[in-house]
Coordinates of C-alpha atoms in Angstrom, one line a residue:
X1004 CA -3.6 14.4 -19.7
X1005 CA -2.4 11.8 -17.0
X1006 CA -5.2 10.0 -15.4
X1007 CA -6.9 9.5 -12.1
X1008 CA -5.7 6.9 -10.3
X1009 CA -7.6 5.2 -7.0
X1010 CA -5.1 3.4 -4.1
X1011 CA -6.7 1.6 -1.7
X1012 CA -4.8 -0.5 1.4
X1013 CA -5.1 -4.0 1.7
X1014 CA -7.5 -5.2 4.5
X1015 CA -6.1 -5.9 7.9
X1016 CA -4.7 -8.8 8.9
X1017 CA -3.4 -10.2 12.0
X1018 CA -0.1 -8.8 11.7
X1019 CA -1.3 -5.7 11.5
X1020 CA -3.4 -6.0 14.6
X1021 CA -0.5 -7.3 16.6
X1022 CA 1.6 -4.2 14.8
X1023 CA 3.7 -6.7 13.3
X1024 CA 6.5 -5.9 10.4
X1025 CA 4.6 -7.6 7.6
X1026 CA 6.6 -6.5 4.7
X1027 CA 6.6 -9.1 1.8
X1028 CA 5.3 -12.4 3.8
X1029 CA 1.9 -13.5 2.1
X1030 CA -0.4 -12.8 5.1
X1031 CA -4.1 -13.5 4.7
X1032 CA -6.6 -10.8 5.7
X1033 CA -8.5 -11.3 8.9
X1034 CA -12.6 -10.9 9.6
X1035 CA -12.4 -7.0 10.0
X1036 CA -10.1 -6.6 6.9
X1037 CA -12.5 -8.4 4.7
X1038 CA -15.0 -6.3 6.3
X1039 CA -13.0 -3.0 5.4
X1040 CA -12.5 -4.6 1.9
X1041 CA -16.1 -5.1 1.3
X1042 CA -16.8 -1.6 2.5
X1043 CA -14.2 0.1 0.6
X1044 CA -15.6 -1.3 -2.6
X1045 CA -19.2 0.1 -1.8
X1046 CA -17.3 2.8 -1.4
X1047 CA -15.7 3.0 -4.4
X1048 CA -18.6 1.8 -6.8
X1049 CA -20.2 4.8 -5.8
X1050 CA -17.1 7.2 -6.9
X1051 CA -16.6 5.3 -9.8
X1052 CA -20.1 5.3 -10.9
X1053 CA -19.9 9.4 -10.7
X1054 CA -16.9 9.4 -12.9
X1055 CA -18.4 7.7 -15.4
X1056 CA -15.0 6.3 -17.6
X1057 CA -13.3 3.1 -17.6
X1058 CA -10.7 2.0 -15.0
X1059 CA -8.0 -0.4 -14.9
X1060 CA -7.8 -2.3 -12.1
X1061 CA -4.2 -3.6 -10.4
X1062 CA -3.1 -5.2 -7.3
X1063 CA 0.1 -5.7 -5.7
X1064 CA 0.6 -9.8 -6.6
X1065 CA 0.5 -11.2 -2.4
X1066 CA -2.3 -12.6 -1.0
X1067 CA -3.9 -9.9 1.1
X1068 CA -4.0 -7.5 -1.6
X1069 CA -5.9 -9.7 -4.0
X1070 CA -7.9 -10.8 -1.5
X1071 CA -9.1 -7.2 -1.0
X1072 CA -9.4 -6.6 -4.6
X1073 CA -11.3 -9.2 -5.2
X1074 CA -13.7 -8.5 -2.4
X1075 CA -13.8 -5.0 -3.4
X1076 CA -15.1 -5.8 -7.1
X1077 CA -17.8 -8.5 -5.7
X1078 CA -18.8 -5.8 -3.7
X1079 CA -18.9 -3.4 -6.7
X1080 CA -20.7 -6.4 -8.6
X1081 CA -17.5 -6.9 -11.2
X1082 CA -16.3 -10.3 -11.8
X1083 CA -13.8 -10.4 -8.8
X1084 CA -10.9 -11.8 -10.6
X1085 CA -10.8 -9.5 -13.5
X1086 CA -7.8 -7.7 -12.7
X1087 CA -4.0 -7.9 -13.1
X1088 CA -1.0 -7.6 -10.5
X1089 CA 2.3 -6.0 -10.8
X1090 CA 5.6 -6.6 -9.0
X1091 CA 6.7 -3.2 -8.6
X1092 CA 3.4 -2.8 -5.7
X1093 CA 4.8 -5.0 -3.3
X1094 CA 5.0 -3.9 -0.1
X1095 CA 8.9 -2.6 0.9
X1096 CA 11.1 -5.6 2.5
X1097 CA 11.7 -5.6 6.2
X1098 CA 14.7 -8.1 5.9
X1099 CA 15.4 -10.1 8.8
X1100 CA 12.7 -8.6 10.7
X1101 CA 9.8 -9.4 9.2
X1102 CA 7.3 -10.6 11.7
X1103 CA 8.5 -8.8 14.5
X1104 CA 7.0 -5.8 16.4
X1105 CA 9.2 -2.8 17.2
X1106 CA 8.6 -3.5 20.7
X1107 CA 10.4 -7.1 20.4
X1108 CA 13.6 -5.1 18.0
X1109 CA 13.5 -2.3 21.0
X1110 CA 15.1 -5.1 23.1
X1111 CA 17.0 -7.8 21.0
X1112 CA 18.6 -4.4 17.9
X1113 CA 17.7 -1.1 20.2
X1114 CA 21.0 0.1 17.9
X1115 CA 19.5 -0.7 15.0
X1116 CA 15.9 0.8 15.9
X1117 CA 17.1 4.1 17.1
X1118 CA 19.3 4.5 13.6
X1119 CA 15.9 3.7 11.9
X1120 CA 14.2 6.7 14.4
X1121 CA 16.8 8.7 13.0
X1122 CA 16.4 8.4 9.4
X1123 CA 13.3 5.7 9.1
X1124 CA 13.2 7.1 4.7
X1125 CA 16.8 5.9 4.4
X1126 CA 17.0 3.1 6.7
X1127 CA 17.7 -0.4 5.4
X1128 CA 16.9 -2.9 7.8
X1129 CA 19.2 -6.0 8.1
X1130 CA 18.9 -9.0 5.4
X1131 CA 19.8 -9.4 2.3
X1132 CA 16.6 -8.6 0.3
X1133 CA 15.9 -5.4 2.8
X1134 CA 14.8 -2.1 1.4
X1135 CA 14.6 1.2 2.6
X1136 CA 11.1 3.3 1.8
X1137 CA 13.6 5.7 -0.8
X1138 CA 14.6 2.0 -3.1
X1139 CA 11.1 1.4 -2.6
X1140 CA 9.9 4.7 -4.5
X1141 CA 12.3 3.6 -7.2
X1142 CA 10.1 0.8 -8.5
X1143 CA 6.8 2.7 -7.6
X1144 CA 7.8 5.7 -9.7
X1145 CA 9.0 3.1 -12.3
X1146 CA 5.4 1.7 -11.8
X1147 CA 3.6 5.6 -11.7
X1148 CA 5.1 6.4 -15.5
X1149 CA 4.0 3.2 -16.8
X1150 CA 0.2 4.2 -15.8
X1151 CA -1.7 5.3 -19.3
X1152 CA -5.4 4.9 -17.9
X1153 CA -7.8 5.8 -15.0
X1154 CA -6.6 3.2 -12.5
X1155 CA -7.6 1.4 -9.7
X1156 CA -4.9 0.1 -7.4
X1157 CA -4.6 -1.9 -4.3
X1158 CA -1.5 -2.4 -2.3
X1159 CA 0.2 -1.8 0.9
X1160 CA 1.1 1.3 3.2
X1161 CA 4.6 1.4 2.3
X1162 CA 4.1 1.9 -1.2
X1163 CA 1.1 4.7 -0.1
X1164 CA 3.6 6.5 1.5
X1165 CA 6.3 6.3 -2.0
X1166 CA 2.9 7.9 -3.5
X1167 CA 2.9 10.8 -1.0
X1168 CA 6.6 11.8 -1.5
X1169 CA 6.7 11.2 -5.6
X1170 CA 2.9 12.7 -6.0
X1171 CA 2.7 15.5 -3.3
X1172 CA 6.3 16.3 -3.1
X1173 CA 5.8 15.4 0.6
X1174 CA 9.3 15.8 2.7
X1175 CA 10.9 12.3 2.8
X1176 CA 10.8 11.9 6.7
X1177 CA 7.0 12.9 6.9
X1178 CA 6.1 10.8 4.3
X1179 CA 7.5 7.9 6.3
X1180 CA 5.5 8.3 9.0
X1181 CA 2.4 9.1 7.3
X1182 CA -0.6 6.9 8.9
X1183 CA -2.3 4.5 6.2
X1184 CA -5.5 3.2 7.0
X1185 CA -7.6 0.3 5.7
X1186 CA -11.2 2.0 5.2
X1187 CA -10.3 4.7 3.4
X1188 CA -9.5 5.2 -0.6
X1189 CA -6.9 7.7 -1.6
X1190 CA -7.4 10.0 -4.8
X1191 CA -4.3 10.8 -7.0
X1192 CA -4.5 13.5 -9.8
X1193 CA -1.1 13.3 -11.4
X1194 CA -1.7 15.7 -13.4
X1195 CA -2.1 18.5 -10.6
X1196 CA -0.4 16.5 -8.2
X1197 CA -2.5 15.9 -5.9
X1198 CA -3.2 13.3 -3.3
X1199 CA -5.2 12.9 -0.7
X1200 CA -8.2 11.1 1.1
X1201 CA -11.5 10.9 -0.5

């Protein structure tokens, strides 16, 4: 039987209030994502108090993501650093254009940008470390089949939206466009394959 796992988004940062490509840069949470954090782990004592087993906790290893783990577990009342992290959730790479908005790439790579539109699963950004969302389901499958206990996992929307197409099977361009908020916790049953808000 394959287990349970719970994904939760990072908080919000900055970034993602000025709808900034964060990718892998180590940006700190803001006031409302520690809030969401905090709430999310109410949240999630609650569902994990019903299912009454074990879980293993992970995080993706940058800062915002431990950040909201470990305000998740003090909200939860678990020592907030008892966890581990793992590589293979880190949020996809943007490239060159991390910490720009789409509006600023509109005008200085509108080539670029509309070849993304066209294909946004596929597309690799510019940069030498860029990924596109389909490399970045490579590692998170890698990461799925190493999962041998009820888990809970916090990480970024880009690897949320790998979970969508390798879990539910959802078509490639759908899944990239998927919306990912911060306040809510997702459920995955691998065994039945499915995913989906809780």
């Amino acid at each position: 039987m394959s287990p349970i796992l719970y994904v939760i988004r990072h908080g919000q940062t900055d970034w993602n209030a000025e709808r900034r490509l964060q990718g892998q840069k180590d940006i700190d949470l803001n006031a409302i994502g520690r809030e969401q954090a905090r709430q999310n782990g109410i949240d999630l004592g609650e569902i994990l108090t019903f299912e009454g087993q074990p879980f293993d906790f992970v995080a993706s290893p940058l800062r915002r993501t431990r950040e909201t783990m470990e305000i998740m577990r003090e909200a939860m009342e678990r020592p907030p650093k008892d966890y581990r992290t793992d590589e293979r959730l880190v949020e996809v790479s943007f490239g060159a254009w991390e910490g720009f908005t789409l509006k600023e790439l509109k005008i200085s790579e509108p080539e670029r940008l509309a070849e993304r539109k066209a294909g946004k699963w596929d597309f690799i950004p510019p940069g030498e470390d860029a990924e596109s969302y389909e490399i970045l389901s490579w590692r998170v499958g890698s990461w799925l089949t190493s999962v041998e206990r009820p888990t809970v996992c916090v990480t970024h929307g880009g690897v949320i939206r790998t979970l969508f197409r390798l879990v539910g099977d959802i078509a490639k361009e759908e899944a990239a466009d998927i919306p990912i908020h911060q306040d809510q916790i997702l459920k995955v049953d691998l065994d039945m394959k499915i995913i989906g808000w809780v």
